[in-house]
Short mmCIF file of C-alpha atoms in Angstrom, two decimals:
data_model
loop_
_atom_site.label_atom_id
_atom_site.label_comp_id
_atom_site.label_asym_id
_atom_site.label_seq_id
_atom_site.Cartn_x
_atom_site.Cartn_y
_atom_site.Cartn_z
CA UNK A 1 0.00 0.00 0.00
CA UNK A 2 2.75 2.39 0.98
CA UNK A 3 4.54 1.84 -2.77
CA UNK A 4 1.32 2.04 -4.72
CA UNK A 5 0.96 6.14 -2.33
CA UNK A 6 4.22 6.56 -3.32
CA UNK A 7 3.65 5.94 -7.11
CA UNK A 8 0.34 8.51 -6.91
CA UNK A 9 2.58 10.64 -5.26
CA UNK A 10 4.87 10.53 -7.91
CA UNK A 11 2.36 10.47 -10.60
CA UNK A 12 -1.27 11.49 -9.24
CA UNK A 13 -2.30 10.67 -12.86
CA UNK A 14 -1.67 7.44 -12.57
CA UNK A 15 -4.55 5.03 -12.77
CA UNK A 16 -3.01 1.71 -12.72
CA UNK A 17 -1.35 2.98 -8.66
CA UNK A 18 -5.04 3.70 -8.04
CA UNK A 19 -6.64 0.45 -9.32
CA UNK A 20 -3.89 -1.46 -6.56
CA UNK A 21 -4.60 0.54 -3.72
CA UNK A 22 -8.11 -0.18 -4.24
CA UNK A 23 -7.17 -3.71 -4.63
CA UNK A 24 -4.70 -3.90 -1.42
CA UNK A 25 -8.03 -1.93 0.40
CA UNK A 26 -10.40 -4.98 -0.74
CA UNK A 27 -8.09 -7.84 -0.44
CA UNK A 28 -7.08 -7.13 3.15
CA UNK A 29 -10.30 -6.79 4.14
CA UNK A 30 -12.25 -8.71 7.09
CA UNK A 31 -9.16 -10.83 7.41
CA UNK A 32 -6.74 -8.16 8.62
CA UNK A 33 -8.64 -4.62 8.10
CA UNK A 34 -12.12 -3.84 9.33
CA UNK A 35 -14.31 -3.34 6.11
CA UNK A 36 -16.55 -0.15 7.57
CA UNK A 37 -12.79 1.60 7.34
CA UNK A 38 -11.49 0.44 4.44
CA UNK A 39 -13.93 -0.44 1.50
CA UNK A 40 -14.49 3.39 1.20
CA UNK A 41 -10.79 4.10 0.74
CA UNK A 42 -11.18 0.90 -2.22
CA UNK A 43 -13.91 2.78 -3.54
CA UNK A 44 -12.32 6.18 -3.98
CA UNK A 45 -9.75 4.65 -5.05
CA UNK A 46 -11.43 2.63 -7.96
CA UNK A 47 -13.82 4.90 -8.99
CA UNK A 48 -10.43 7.17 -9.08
CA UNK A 49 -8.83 5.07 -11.63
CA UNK A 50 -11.88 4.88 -13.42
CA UNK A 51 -12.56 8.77 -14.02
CA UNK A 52 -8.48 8.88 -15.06
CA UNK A 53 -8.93 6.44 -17.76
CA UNK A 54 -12.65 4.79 -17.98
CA UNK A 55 -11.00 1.97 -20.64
CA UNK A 56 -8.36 0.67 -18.38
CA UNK A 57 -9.94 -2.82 -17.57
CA UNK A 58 -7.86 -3.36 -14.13
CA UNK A 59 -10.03 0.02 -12.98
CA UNK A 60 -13.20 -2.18 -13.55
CA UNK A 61 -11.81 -4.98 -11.91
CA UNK A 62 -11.21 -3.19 -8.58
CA UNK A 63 -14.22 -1.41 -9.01
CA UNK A 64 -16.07 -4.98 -9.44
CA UNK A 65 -14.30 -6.53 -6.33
CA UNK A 66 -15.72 -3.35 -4.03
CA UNK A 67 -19.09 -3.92 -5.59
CA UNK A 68 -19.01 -7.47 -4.81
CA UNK A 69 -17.40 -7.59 -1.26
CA UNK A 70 -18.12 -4.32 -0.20
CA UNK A 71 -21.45 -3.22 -1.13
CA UNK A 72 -23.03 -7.05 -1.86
CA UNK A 73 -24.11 -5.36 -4.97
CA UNK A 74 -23.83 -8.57 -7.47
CA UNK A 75 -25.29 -7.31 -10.33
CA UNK A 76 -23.65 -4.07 -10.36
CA UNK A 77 -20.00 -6.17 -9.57
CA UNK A 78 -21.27 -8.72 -12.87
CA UNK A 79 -21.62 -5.85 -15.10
CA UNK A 80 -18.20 -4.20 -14.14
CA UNK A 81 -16.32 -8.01 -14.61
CA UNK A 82 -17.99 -7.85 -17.83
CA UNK A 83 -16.75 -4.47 -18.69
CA UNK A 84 -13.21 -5.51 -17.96
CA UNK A 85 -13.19 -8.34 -20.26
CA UNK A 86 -15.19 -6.35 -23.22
CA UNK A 87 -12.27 -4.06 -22.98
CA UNK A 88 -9.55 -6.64 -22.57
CA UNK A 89 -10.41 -9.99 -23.33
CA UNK A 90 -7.00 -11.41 -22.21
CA UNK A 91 -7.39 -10.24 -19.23
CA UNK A 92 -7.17 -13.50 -17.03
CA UNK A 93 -7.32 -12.27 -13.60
CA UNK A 94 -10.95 -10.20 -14.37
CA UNK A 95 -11.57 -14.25 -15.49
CA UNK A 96 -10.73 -15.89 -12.57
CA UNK A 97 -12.64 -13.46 -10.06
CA UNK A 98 -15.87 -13.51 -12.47
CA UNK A 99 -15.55 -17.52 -12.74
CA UNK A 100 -15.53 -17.71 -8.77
CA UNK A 101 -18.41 -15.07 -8.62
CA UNK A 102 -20.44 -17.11 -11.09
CA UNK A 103 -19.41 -20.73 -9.32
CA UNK A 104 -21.09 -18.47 -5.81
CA UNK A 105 -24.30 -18.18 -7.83
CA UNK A 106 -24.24 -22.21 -8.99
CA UNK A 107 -23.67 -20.42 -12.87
CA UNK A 108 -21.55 -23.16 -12.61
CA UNK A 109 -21.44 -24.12 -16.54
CA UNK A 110 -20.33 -20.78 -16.78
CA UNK A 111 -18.03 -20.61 -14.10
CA UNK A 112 -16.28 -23.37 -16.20
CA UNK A 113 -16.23 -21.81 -19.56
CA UNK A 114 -14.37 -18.80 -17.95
CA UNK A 115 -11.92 -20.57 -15.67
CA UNK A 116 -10.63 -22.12 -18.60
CA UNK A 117 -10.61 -19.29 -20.90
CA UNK A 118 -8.65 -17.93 -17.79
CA UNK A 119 -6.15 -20.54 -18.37
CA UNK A 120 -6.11 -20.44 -21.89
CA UNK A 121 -5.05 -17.00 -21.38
CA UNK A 122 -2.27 -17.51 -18.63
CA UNK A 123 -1.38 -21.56 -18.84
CA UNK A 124 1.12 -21.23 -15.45
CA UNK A 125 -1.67 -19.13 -13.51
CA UNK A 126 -1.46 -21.09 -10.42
CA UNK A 127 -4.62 -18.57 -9.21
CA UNK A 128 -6.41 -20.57 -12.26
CA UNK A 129 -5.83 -23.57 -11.22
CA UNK A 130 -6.86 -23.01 -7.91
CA UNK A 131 -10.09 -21.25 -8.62
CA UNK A 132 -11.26 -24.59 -11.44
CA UNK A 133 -10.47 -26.72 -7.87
CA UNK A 134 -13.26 -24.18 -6.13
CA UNK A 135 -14.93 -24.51 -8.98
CA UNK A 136 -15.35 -28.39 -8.80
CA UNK A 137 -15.61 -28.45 -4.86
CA UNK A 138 -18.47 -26.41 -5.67
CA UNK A 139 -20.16 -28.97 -7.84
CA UNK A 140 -19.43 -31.27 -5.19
CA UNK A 141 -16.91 -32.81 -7.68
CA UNK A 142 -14.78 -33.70 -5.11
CA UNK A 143 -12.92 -36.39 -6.79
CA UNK A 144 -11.70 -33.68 -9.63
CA UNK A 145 -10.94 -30.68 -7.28
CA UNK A 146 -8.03 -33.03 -5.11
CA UNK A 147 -6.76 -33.60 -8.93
CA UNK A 148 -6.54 -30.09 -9.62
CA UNK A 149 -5.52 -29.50 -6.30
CA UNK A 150 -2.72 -32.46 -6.31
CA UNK A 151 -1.38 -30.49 -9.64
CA UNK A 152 -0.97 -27.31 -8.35
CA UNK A 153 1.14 -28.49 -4.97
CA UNK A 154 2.96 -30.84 -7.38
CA UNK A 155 4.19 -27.52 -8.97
CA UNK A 156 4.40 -25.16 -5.61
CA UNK A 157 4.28 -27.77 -2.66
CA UNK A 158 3.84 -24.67 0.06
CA UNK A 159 0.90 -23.14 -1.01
CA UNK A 160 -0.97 -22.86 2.44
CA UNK A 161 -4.41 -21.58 1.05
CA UNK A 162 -4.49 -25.03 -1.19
CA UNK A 163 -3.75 -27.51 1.63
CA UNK A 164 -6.47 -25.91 3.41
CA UNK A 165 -8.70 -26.35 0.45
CA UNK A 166 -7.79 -29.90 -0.26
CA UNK A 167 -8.19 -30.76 3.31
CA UNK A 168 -11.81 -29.54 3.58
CA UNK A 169 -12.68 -31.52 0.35
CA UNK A 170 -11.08 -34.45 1.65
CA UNK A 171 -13.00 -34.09 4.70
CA UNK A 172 -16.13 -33.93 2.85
CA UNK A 173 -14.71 -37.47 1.60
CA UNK A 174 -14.80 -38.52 4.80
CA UNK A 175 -11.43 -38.75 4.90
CA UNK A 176 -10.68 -36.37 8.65
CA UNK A 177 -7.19 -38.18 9.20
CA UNK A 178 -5.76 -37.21 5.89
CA UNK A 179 -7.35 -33.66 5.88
CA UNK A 180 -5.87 -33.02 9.58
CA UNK A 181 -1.76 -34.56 8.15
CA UNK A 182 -2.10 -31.27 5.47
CA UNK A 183 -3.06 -28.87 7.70
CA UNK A 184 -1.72 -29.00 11.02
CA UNK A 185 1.57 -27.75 10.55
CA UNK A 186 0.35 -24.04 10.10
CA UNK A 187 -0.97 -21.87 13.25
CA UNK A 188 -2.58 -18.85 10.78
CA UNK A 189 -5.75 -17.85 11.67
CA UNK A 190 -7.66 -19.06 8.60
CA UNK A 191 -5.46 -22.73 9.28
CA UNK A 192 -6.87 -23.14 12.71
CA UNK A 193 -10.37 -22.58 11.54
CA UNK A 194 -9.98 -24.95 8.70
CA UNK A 195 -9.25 -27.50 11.26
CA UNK A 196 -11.57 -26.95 13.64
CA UNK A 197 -13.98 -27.55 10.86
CA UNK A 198 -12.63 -30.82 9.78
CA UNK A 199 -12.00 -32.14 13.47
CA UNK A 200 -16.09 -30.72 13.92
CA UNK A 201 -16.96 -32.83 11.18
CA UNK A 202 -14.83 -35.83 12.48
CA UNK A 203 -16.80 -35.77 15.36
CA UNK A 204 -13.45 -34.53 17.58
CA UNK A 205 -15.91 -31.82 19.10
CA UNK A 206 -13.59 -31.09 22.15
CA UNK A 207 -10.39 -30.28 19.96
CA UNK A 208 -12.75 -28.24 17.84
CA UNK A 209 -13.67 -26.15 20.88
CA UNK A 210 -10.47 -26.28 21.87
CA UNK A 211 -9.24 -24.31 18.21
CA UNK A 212 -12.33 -21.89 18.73
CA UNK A 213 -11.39 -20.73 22.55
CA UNK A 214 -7.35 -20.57 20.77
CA UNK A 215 -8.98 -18.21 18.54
CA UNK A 216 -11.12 -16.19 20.74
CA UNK A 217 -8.05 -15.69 23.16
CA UNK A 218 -5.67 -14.79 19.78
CA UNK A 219 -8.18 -11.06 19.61
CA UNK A 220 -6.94 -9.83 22.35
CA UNK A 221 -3.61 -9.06 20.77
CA UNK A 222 -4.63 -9.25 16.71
CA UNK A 223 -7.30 -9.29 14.63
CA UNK A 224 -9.06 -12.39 13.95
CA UNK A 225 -11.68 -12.16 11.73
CA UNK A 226 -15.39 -12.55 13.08
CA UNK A 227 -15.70 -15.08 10.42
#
């Protein structure tokens, strides 16, 4: 956030600095920002970039995102992913975030047909690849999202955010003992709760409870999302 200032600073014409504050702004919030404080800076922001240069499709991309998480304003989010792929039909990422809003709505054929237009577009997008797992946990395709998922740690083994997303398919599997080997090791907030979920689900209520008072006591000192 500080280098994207620094950038307007430097250029306050700038719409591309504008369109990643506003993305920093959305992206960090609820997990580390409260949204009441920040989703108005991502809006100013946005709509900034937007009134610098209204064809610039990463302006309607942030601008989506705000609509989307921000206001809960889906259609008015739908028709600003749609702008940003009329104006750049490349553009993967604006692909990826309108696949995962359609896979929300069940659009799921859809969701499908742009996750791998996505891909077409950017083959090593490991984002992609993550977001046709979603896609297919979704669907309640279980079997293909650990395949997706399997592919993507075979590339990038560390990738914290898909361990905890194969582990909660493979608990929907059934299978709690697997799920808890991937993601014990970590001790992030949005870890923990993943396994209190899957130990919940395993029928391991007192370790569950056990996560959830962990997490209570962790607000004292941070922020832990309500979530």
């Amino acid at each position: 956030l500080d280098c994207f200032r620094q950038a307007i600073a430097l250029d306050p014409r700038y719409a591309l600095a504008y369109c990643g504050a506003a993305d920093v702004y959305s992206g960090f919030s609820g997990r580390y920002l409260l949204s009441s404080e920040v989703f108005p800076q991502a809006r100013e922001a946005a709509l900034k970039a937007i009134e610098l240069d209204e064809t610039l499709p990463e302006a309607h991309l942030s601008l989506a995102l705000v609509k989307l998480w921000g206001d809960w304003d889906w259609p008015g989010a739908e028709r600003e992913y749609k702008r940003a792929l009329a104006l750049n039909p490349n553009f993967a990422s604006a692909r990826i975030y309108y696949a995962e809003f359609l896979a929300d709505q069940q659009r799921f054929e859809e969701a499908l047909r742009e996750i791998k237009r996505a891909e077409e577009n950017d083959p090593a997008s490991l984002q992609a690849m993550g977001r046709e797992g979603y896609i297919h946990y979704q669907m309640r395709q279980y079997d293909r999202a650990i395949e997706v998922y399997r592919k993507i740690l075979g590339i990038s083994p560390n990738r914290i955010g898909i361990q905890r997303d194969m582990a909660i398919v493979l608990s929907r599997q059934g299978k709690h003992q697997e799920a808890i080997s991937l993601v014990t090791q970590s001790q992030t907030p949005a870890m923990s709760v993943a396994v209190a979920c899957i130990y919940a689900r395993a029928g391991r209520r007192g370790e569950a409870l056990k996560l959830l008072q962990e997490l209570k006591a962790r607000t004292a000192h941070e922020r832990v999302s309500p979530l």
